[in-house]
Short mmCIF file of C-alpha atoms and ligand atoms in Angstrom, two decimals:
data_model
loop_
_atom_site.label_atom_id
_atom_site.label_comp_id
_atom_site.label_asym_id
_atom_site.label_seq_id
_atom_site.Cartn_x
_atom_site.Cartn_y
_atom_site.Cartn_z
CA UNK A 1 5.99 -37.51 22.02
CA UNK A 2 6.24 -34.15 23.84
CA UNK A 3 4.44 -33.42 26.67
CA UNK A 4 0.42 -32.77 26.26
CA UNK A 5 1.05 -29.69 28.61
CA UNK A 6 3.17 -27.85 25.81
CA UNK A 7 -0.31 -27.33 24.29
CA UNK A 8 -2.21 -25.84 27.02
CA UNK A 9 -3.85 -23.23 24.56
CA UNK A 10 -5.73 -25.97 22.69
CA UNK A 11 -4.26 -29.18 24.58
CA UNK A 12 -7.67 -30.27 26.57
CA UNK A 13 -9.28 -32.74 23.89
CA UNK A 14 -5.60 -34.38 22.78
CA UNK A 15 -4.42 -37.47 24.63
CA UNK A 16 -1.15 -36.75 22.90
CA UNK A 17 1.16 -33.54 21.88
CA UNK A 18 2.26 -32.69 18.33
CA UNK A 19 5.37 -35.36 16.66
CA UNK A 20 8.44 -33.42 16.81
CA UNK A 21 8.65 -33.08 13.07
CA UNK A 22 4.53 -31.99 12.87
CA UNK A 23 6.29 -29.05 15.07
CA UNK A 24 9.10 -28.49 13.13
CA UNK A 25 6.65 -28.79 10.00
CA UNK A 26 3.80 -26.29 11.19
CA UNK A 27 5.48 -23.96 13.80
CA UNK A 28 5.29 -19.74 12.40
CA UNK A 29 7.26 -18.12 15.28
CA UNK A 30 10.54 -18.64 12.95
CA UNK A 31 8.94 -15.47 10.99
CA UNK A 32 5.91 -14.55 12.29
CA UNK A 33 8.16 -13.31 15.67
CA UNK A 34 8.46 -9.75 13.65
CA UNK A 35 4.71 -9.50 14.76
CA UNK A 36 5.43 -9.01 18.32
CA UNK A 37 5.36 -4.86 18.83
CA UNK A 38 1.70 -5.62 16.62
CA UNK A 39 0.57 -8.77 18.81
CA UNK A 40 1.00 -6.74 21.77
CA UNK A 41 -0.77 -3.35 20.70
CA UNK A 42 -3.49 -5.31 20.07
CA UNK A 43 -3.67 -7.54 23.15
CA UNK A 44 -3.32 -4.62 25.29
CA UNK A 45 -6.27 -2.91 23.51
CA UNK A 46 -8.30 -6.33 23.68
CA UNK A 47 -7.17 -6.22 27.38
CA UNK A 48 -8.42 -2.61 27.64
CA UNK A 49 -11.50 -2.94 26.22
CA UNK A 50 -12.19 -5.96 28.57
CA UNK A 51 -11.64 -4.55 31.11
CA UNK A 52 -14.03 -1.95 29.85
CA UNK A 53 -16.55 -3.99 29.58
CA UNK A 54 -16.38 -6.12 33.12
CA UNK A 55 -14.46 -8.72 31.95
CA UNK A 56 -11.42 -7.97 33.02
CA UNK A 57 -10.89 -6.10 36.69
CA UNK A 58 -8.57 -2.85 36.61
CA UNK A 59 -6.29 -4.62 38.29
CA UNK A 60 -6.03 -7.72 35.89
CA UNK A 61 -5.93 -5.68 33.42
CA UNK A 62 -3.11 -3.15 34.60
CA UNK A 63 -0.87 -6.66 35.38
CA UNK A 64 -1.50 -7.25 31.68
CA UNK A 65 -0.70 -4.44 30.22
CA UNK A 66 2.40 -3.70 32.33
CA UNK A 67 3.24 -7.55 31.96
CA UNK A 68 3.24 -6.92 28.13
CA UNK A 69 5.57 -3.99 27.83
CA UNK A 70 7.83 -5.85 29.86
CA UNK A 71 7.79 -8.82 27.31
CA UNK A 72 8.04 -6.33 24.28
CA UNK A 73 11.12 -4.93 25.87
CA UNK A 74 12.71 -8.42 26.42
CA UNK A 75 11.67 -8.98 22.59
CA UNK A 76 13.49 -5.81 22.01
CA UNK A 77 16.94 -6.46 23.61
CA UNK A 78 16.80 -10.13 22.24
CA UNK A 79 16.37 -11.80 25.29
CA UNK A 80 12.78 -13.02 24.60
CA UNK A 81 13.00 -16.96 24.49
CA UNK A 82 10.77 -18.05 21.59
CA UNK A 83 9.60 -21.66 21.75
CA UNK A 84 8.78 -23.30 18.51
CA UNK A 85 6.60 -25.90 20.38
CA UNK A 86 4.27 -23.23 20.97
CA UNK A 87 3.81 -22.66 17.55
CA UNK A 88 3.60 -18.80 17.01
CA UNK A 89 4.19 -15.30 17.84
CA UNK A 90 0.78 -15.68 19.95
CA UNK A 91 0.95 -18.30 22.13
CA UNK A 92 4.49 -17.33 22.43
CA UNK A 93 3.49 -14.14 24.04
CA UNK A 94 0.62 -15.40 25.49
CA UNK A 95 2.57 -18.28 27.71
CA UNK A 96 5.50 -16.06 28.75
CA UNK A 97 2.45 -13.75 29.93
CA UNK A 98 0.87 -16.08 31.97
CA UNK A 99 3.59 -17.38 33.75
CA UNK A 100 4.03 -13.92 34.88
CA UNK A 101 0.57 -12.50 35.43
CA UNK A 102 -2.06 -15.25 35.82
CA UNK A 103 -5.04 -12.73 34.64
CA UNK A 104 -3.27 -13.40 31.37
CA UNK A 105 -5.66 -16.35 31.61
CA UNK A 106 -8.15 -14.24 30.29
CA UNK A 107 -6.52 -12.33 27.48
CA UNK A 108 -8.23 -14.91 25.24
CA UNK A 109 -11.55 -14.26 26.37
CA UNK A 110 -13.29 -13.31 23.12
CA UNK A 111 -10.97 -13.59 20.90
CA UNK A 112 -8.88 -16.46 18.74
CA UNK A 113 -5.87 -16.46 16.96
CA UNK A 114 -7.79 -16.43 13.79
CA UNK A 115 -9.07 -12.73 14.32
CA UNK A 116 -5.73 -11.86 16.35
CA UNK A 117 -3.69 -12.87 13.36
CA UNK A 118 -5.89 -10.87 10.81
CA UNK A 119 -5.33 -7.95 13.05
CA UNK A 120 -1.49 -8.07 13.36
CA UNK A 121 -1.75 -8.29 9.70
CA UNK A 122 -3.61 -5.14 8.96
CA UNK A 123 -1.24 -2.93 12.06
CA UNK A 124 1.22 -4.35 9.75
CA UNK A 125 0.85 -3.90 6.39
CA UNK A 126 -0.35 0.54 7.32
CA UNK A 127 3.20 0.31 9.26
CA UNK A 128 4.97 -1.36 6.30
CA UNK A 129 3.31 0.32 3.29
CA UNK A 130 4.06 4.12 5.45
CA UNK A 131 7.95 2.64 5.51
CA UNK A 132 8.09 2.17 1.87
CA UNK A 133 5.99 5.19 1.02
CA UNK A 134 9.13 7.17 2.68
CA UNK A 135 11.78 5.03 1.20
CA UNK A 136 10.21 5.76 -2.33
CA UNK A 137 10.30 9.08 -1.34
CA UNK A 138 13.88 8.95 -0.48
CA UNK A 139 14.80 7.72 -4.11
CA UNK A 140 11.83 10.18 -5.71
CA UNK A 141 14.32 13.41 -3.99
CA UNK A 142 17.73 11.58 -5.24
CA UNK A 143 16.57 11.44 -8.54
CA UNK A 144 15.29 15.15 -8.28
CA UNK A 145 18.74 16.38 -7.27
CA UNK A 146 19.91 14.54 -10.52
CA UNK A 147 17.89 16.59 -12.70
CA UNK A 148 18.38 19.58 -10.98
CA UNK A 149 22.07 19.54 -10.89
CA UNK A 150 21.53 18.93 -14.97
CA UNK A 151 18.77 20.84 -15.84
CA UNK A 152 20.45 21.82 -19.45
CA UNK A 153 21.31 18.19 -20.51
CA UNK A 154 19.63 16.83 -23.54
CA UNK A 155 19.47 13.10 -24.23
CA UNK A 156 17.75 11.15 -26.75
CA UNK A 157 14.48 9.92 -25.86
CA UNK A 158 14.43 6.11 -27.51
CA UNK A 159 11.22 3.95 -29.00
CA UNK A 160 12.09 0.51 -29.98
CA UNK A 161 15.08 1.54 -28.75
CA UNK A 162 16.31 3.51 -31.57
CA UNK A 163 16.87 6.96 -31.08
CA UNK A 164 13.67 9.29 -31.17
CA UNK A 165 13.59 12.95 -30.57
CA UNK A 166 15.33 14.65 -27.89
CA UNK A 167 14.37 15.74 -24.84
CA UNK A 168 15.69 17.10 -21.57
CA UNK A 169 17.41 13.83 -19.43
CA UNK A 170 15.59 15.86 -16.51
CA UNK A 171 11.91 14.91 -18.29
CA UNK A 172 13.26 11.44 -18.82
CA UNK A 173 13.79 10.85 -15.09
CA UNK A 174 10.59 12.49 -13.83
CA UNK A 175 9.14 9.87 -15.96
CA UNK A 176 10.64 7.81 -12.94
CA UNK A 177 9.08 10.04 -10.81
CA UNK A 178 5.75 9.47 -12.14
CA UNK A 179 6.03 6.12 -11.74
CA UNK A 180 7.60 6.06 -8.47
CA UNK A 181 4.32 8.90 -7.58
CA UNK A 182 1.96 5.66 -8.63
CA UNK A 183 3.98 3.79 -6.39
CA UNK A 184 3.53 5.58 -3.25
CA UNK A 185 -0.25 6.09 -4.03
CA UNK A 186 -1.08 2.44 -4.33
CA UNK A 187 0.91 1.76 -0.84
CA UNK A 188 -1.69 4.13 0.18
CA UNK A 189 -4.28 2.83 -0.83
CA UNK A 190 -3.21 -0.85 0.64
CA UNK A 191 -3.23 0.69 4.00
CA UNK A 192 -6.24 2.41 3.60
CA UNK A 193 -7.58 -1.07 2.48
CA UNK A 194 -5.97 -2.38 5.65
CA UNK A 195 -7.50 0.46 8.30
CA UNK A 196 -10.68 -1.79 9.56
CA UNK A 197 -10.32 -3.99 12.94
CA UNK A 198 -11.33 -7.35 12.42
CA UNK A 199 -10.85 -8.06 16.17
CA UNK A 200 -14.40 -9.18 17.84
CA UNK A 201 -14.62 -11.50 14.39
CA UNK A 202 -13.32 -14.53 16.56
CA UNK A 203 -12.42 -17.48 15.27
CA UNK A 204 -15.43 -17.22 12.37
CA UNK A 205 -18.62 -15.86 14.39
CA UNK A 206 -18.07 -13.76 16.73
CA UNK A 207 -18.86 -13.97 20.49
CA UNK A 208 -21.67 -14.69 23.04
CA UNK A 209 -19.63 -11.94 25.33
CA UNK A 210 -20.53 -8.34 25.83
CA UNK A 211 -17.60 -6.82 23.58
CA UNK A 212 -16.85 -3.36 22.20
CA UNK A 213 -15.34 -3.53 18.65
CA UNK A 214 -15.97 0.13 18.36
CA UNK A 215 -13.44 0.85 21.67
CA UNK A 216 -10.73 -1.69 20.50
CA UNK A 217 -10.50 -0.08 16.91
CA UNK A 218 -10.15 2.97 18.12
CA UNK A 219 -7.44 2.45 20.50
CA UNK A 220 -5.50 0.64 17.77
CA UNK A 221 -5.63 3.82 15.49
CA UNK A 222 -8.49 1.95 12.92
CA UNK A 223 -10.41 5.15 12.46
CA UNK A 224 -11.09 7.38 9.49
CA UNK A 225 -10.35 11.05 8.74
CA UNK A 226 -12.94 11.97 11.44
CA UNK A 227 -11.50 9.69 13.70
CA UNK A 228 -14.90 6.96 13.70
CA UNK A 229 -13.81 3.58 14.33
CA UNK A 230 -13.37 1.39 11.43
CA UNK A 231 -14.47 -2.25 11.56
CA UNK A 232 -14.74 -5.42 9.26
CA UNK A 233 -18.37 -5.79 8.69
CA UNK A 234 -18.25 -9.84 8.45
CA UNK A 235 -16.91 -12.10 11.28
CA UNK A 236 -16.27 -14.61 8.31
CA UNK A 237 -15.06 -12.54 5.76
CA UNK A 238 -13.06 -10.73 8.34
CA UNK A 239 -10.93 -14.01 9.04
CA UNK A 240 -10.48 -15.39 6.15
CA UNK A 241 -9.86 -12.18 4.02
CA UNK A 242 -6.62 -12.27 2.70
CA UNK A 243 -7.01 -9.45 -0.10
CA UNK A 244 -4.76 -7.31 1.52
CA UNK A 245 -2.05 -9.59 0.90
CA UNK A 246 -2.56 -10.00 -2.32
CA UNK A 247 -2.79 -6.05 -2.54
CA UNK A 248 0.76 -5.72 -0.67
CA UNK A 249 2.47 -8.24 -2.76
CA UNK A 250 0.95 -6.45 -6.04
CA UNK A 251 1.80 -3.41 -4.86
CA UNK A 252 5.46 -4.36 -4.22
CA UNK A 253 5.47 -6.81 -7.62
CA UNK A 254 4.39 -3.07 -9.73
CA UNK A 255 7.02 -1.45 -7.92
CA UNK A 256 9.82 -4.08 -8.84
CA UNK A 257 8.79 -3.52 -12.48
CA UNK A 258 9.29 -0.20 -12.39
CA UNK A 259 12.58 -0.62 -10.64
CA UNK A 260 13.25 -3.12 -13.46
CA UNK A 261 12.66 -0.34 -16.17
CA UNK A 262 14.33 2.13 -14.11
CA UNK A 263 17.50 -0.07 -13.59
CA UNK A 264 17.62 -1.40 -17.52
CA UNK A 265 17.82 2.67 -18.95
CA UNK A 266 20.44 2.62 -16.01
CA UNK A 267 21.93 -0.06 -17.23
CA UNK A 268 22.02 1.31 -21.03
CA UNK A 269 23.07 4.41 -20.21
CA UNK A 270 26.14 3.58 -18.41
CA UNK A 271 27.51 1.51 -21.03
CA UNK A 272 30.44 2.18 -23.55
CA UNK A 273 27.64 2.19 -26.35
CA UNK A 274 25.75 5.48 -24.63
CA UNK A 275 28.40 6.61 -21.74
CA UNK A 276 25.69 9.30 -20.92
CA UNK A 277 26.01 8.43 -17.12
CA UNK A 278 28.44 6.63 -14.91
CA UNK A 279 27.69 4.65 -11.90
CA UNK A 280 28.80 5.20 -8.51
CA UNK A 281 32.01 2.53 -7.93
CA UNK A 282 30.30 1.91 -4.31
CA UNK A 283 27.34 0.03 -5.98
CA UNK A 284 28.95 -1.88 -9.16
CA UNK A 285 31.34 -4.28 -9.06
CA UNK A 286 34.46 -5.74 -10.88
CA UNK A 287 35.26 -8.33 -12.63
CA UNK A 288 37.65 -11.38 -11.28
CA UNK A 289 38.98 -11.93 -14.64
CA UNK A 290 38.53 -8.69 -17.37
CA UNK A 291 40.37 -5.65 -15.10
CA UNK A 292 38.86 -2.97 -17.31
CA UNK A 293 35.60 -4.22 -16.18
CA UNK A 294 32.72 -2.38 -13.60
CA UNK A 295 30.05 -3.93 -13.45
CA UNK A 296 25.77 -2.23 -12.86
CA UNK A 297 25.49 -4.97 -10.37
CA UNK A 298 22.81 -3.05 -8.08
CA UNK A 299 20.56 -1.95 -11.20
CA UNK A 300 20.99 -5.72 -12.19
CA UNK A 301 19.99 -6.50 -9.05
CA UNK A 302 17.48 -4.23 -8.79
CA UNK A 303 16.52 -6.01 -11.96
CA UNK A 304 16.51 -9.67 -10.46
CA UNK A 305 14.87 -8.59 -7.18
CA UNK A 306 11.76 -7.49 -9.66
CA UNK A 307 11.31 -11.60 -10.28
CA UNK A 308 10.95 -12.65 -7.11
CA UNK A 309 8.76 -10.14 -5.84
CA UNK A 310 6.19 -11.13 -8.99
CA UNK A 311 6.67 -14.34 -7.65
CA UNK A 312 5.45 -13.57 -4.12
CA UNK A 313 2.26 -12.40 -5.53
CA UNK A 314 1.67 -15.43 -7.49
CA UNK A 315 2.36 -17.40 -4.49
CA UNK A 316 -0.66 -15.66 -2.60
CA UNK A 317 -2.80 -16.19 -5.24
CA UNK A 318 -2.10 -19.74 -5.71
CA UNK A 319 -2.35 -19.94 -2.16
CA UNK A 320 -6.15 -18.29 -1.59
CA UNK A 321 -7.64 -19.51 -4.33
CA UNK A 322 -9.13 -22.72 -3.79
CA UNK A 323 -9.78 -22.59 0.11
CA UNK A 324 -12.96 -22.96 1.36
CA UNK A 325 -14.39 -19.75 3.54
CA UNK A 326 -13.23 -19.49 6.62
CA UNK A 327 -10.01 -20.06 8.09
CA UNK A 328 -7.84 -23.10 6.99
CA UNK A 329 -3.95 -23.20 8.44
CA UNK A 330 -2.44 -22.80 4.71
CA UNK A 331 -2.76 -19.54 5.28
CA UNK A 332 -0.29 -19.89 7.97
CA UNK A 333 1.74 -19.74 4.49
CA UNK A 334 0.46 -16.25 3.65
CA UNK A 335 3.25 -14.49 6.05
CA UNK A 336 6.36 -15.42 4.31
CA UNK A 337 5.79 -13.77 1.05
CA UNK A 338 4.63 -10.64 2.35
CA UNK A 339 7.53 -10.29 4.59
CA UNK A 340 10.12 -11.07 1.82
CA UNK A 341 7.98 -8.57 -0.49
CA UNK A 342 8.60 -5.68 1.99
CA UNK A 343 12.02 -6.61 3.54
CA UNK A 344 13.06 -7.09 -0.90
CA UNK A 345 11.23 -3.81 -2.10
CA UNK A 346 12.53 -1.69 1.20
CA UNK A 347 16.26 -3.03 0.20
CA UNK A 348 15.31 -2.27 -3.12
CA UNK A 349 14.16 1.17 -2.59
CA UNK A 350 17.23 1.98 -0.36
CA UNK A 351 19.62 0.39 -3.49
CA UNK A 352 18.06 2.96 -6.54
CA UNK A 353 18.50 5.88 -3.80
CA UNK A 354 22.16 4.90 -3.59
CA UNK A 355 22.83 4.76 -6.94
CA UNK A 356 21.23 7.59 -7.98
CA UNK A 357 22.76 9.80 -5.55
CA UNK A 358 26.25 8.58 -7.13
CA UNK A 359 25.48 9.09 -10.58
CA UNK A 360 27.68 10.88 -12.24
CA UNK A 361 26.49 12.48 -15.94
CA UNK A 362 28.22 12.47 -18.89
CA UNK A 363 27.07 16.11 -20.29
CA UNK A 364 29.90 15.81 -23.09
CA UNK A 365 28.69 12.68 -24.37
CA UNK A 366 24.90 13.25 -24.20
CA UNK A 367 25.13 16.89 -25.95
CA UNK A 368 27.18 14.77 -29.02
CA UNK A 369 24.56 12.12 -28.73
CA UNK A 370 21.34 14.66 -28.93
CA UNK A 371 23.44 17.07 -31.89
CA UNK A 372 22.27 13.56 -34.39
CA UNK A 373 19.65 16.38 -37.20
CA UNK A 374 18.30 13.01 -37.63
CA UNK A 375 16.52 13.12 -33.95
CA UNK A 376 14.75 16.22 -35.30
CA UNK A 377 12.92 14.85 -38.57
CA UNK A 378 9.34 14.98 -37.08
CA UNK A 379 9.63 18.62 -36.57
CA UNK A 380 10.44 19.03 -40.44
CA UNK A 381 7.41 16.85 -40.73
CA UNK A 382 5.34 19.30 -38.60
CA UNK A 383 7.15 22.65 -40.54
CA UNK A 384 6.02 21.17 -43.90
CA UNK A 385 2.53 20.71 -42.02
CA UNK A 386 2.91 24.73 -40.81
CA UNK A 387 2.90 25.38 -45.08
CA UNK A 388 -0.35 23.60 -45.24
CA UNK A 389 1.06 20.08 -46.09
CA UNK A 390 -0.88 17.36 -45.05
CA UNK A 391 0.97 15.18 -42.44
CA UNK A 392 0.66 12.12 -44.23
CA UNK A 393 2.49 13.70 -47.46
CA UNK A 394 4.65 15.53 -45.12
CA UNK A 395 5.69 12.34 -43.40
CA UNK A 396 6.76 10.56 -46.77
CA UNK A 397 8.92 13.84 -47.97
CA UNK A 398 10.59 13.58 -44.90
CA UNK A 399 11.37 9.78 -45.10
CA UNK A 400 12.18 10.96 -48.78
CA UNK A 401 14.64 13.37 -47.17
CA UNK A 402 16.52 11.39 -45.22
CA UNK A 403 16.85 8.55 -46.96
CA UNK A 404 18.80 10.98 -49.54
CA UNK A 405 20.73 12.01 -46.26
CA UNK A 406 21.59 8.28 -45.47
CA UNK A 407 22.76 7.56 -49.57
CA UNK A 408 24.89 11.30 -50.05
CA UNK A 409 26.59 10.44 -46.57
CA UNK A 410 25.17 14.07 -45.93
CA UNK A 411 23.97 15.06 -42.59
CA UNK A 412 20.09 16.03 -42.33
CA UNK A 413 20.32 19.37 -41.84
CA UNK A 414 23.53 19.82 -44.55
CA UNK A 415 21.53 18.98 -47.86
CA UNK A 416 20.83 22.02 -49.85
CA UNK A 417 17.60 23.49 -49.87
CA UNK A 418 17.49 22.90 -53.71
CA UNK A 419 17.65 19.05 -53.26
CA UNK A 420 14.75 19.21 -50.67
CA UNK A 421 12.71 21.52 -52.56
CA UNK A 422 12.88 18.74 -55.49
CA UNK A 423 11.37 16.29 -52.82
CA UNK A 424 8.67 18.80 -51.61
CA UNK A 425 7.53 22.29 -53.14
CA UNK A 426 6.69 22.81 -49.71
CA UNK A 427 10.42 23.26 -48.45
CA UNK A 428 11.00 26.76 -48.28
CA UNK A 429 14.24 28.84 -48.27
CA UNK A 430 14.09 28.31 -43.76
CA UNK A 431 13.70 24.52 -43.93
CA UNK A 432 16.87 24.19 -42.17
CA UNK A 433 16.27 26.78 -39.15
CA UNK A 434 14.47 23.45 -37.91
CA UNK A 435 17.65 22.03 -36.85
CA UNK A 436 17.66 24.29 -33.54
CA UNK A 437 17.45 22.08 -30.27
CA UNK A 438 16.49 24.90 -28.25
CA UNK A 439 13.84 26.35 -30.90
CA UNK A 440 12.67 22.85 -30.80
CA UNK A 441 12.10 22.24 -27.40
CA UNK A 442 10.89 25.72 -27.17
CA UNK A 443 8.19 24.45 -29.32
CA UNK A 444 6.86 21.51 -26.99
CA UNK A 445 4.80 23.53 -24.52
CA UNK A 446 1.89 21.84 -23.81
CA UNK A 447 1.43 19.97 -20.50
CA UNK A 448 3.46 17.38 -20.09
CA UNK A 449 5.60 18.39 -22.82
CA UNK A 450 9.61 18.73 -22.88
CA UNK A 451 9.60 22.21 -23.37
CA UNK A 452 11.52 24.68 -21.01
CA UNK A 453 8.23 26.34 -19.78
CA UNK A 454 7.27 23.03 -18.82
CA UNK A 455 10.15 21.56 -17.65
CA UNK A 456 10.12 24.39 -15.35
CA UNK A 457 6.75 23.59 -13.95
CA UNK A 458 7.53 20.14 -13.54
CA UNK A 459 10.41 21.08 -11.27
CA UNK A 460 8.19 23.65 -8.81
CA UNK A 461 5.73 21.00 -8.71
CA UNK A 462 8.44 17.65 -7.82
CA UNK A 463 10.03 20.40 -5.31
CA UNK A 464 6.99 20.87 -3.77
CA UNK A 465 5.48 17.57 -3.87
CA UNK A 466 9.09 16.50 -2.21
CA UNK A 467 9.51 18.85 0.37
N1 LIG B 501 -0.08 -18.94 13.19
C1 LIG B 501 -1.41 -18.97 12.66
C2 LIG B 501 -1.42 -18.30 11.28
O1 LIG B 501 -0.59 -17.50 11.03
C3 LIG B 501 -2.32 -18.21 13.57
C4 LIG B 501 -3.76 -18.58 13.39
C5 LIG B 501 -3.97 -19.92 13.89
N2 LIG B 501 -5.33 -20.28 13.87
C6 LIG B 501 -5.73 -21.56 13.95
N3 LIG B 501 -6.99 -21.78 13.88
N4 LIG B 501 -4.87 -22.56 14.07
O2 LIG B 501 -2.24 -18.60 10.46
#
């Protein structure tokens, strides 16, 4: 058995220490170390705020403060000693402190790891989700370039995966854009979920001691627009909470998804079968056997990755669900995850801008792709509908149309007008001027529509949305 003394935070009722495998099993500093630049900002604003109060004198708490940046900075150049017997980032921090400053006896005062934790937490998740915001950014302008450097390439948009109508490969990727948009604003919203201090919560109720939540918040930047201190309203709510997680995770599980989608079209288009892009040699691989082969590895990757981030949210859900309010040490457990979710989707994020600022696009190939009349068929529908058809009937003497394409070997656009007049009165002598990609796309002006008026909205607004 170690020493009782190794557990001097919470050692006074125990006749014996921790079994070196109970250590082994329940220790956190392994991966909750990455807290320390958070554990400190808030113990030297729980330091400053008791010494605001009387609890702390100017002195004591100048010793602390300056005895904590000293610590960070050992943390910083690596030549911090962690301790597993001491269980966590805190005490970690908290015992190098006091053997250097013996005020650091009273950092505690007021506080317990339970609110200290939840606090970390929330300085964590605004710093992480402000990361990721930028990184998604990153990727948002690589993509941008992409279409801009393209701006004239048609591709075939795809349902069911079967070719569809055409459309501009520029409004196909700021369909990315849009998603990666939804992205960023959910990380948002996490950290505006986060911004509330739960320090002052204790370890479920509180304290008997003259604190100032208000001062503490403010110092650790929980305030809103107007710069008012935001708290947690519930001392037990505030420590066992662990929504936020769940929101991170979720937040990085949506992105993955979209990554996923992303990566697949990716995927797709740089095969043999579509060769409308190719992808950068510095993020695919070969093969060790087939020579001809390179391989999408990042966007199947990028792919995989999307798996285990779902699975980090499940894990906090499984996890919360069926503890009793307040505190219980499973959700010692709750770290892990959220840590892989972030260090995963930041790799992730970094990966897509890489490839994307590699791609090279196959203009040849996608204008021979897009030429396929066939693509265009719904616009003959909506012509016959222009000469009063009804779209249902119009519909059917289309599918009437080509299916006379597919049996004469004919393209679309190459039957004679006396053929499709026999399908439809309402074909008139200019049935075939449909076959225009430009008139076409000319035609789709409406918000959010393909068309060149729009297109060229889209691009002010990315530009300036990506500035
Ligand atoms: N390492 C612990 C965790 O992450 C800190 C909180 C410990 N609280 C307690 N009551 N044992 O959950």
């Amino acid at each position: 058995m170690p020493k009782k003394s190794a557990q001097a935070t919470w050692g006074g009722r125990f006749a014996a220490g921790p079994a070196a495998l109970m250590l082994r099993f329940s220790e956190s500093v392994s991966f909750d170390r990455r807290l320390a630049p958070f554990d400190v900002a808030g113990s030297q604003a729980h330091a400053a705020m008791l010494a605001r109060v009387g609890l702390l004198t100017a002195r004591e708490h100048a010793a602390i403060h300056t005895g904590l940046d000293a610590i960070l900075a050992e943390i910083a150049a690596g030549r911090f000693k962690w301790d597993v017997a001491l269980e966590d980032v805190h005490m970690n921090i908290e015992r190098a402190l006091t053997r250097r400053v013996p005020a650091a006896a009273k950092l505690h005062t007021a506080r317990s790891r339970n609110d200290q934790v939840a606090t970390d937490m929330r300085l964590w998740f605004k710093h992480a989700c402000a990361v990721l915001s930028e990184k998604i950014r990153a990727a948002q302008r690589a993509l941008l370039a992409v279409a801009s450097a393209n701006r004239d390439v048609l591709i075939p948009g795809y349902t069911h995966l079967q070719r569809a109508q055409p459309v501009p490969l520029a409004h196909h990727l700021f369909a990315w854009l849009e998603m990666l948009a939804r992205d960023r604003a959910r990380f948002a919203a996490v950290a505006a979920h986060a911004n509330a201090c739960p320090l002052g919560s204790g370890a479920i109720a509180g304290t008997t001691l003259p604190i100032d939540r208000e001062f503490t918040a403010r110092l650790l930047g929980f305030v809103d627009a107007k710069g008012r201190p935001q708290l947690t309203q519930n001392s037990m709510d505030a420590v066992a909470d662990r929504d936020g997680f769940v929101e991170f995770a979720a937040a990085c599980a949506l992105f993955g998804t979209h990554l996923s989608r992303i990566a697949e079209d990716l995927i797709l288009w740089s095969s043999a079968e579509f060769g409308f892009v190719g992808l950068p040699d510095a993020f695919c691989t070969g093969s060790s056997l087939m020579p001809q082969k390179k391989n999408p590895d990042s966007c199947e990757l990028l792919r995989g990755k999307s798996a285990r981030l779902q699975g980090n949210l499940q894990t906090l859900l499984t996890l919360t669900k069926g503890l009793p309010l307040t505190y219980n040490r499973d959700l010692q457990e709750d770290k892990p995850p959220v840590f892989d979710s972030f260090d995963q989707a930041a790799l992730c994020a970094d990966v897509l801008t890489g490839t994307v600022a590699g791609l090279a696009v196959n203009a040849v190939r996608c204008a021979a792709t897009v030429a396929d009349p066939a693509l265009l068929a719904t616009d003959l529908a909506d012509y016959l509908v222009t000469r009063g058809v009804a779209f249902r009937d119009a519909h059917h003497a289309v599918g009437a149309v080509v299916k006379l394409a597919e049996k004469t070997g004919t393209p679309l656009n190459k039957l004679s007008s006396a053929e499709v007049k026999k399908i439809h009165p309402g074909f008139g002598p200019d049935w075939a001027k449909v076959f225009n990609l430009k008139r076409a796309l000319a035609k789709r002006a409406g918000t959010g529509m393909p068309g060149p008026a729009q297109l060229a909205r889209q691009f002010t607004r990315w530009k300036k949305l990506l500035k």
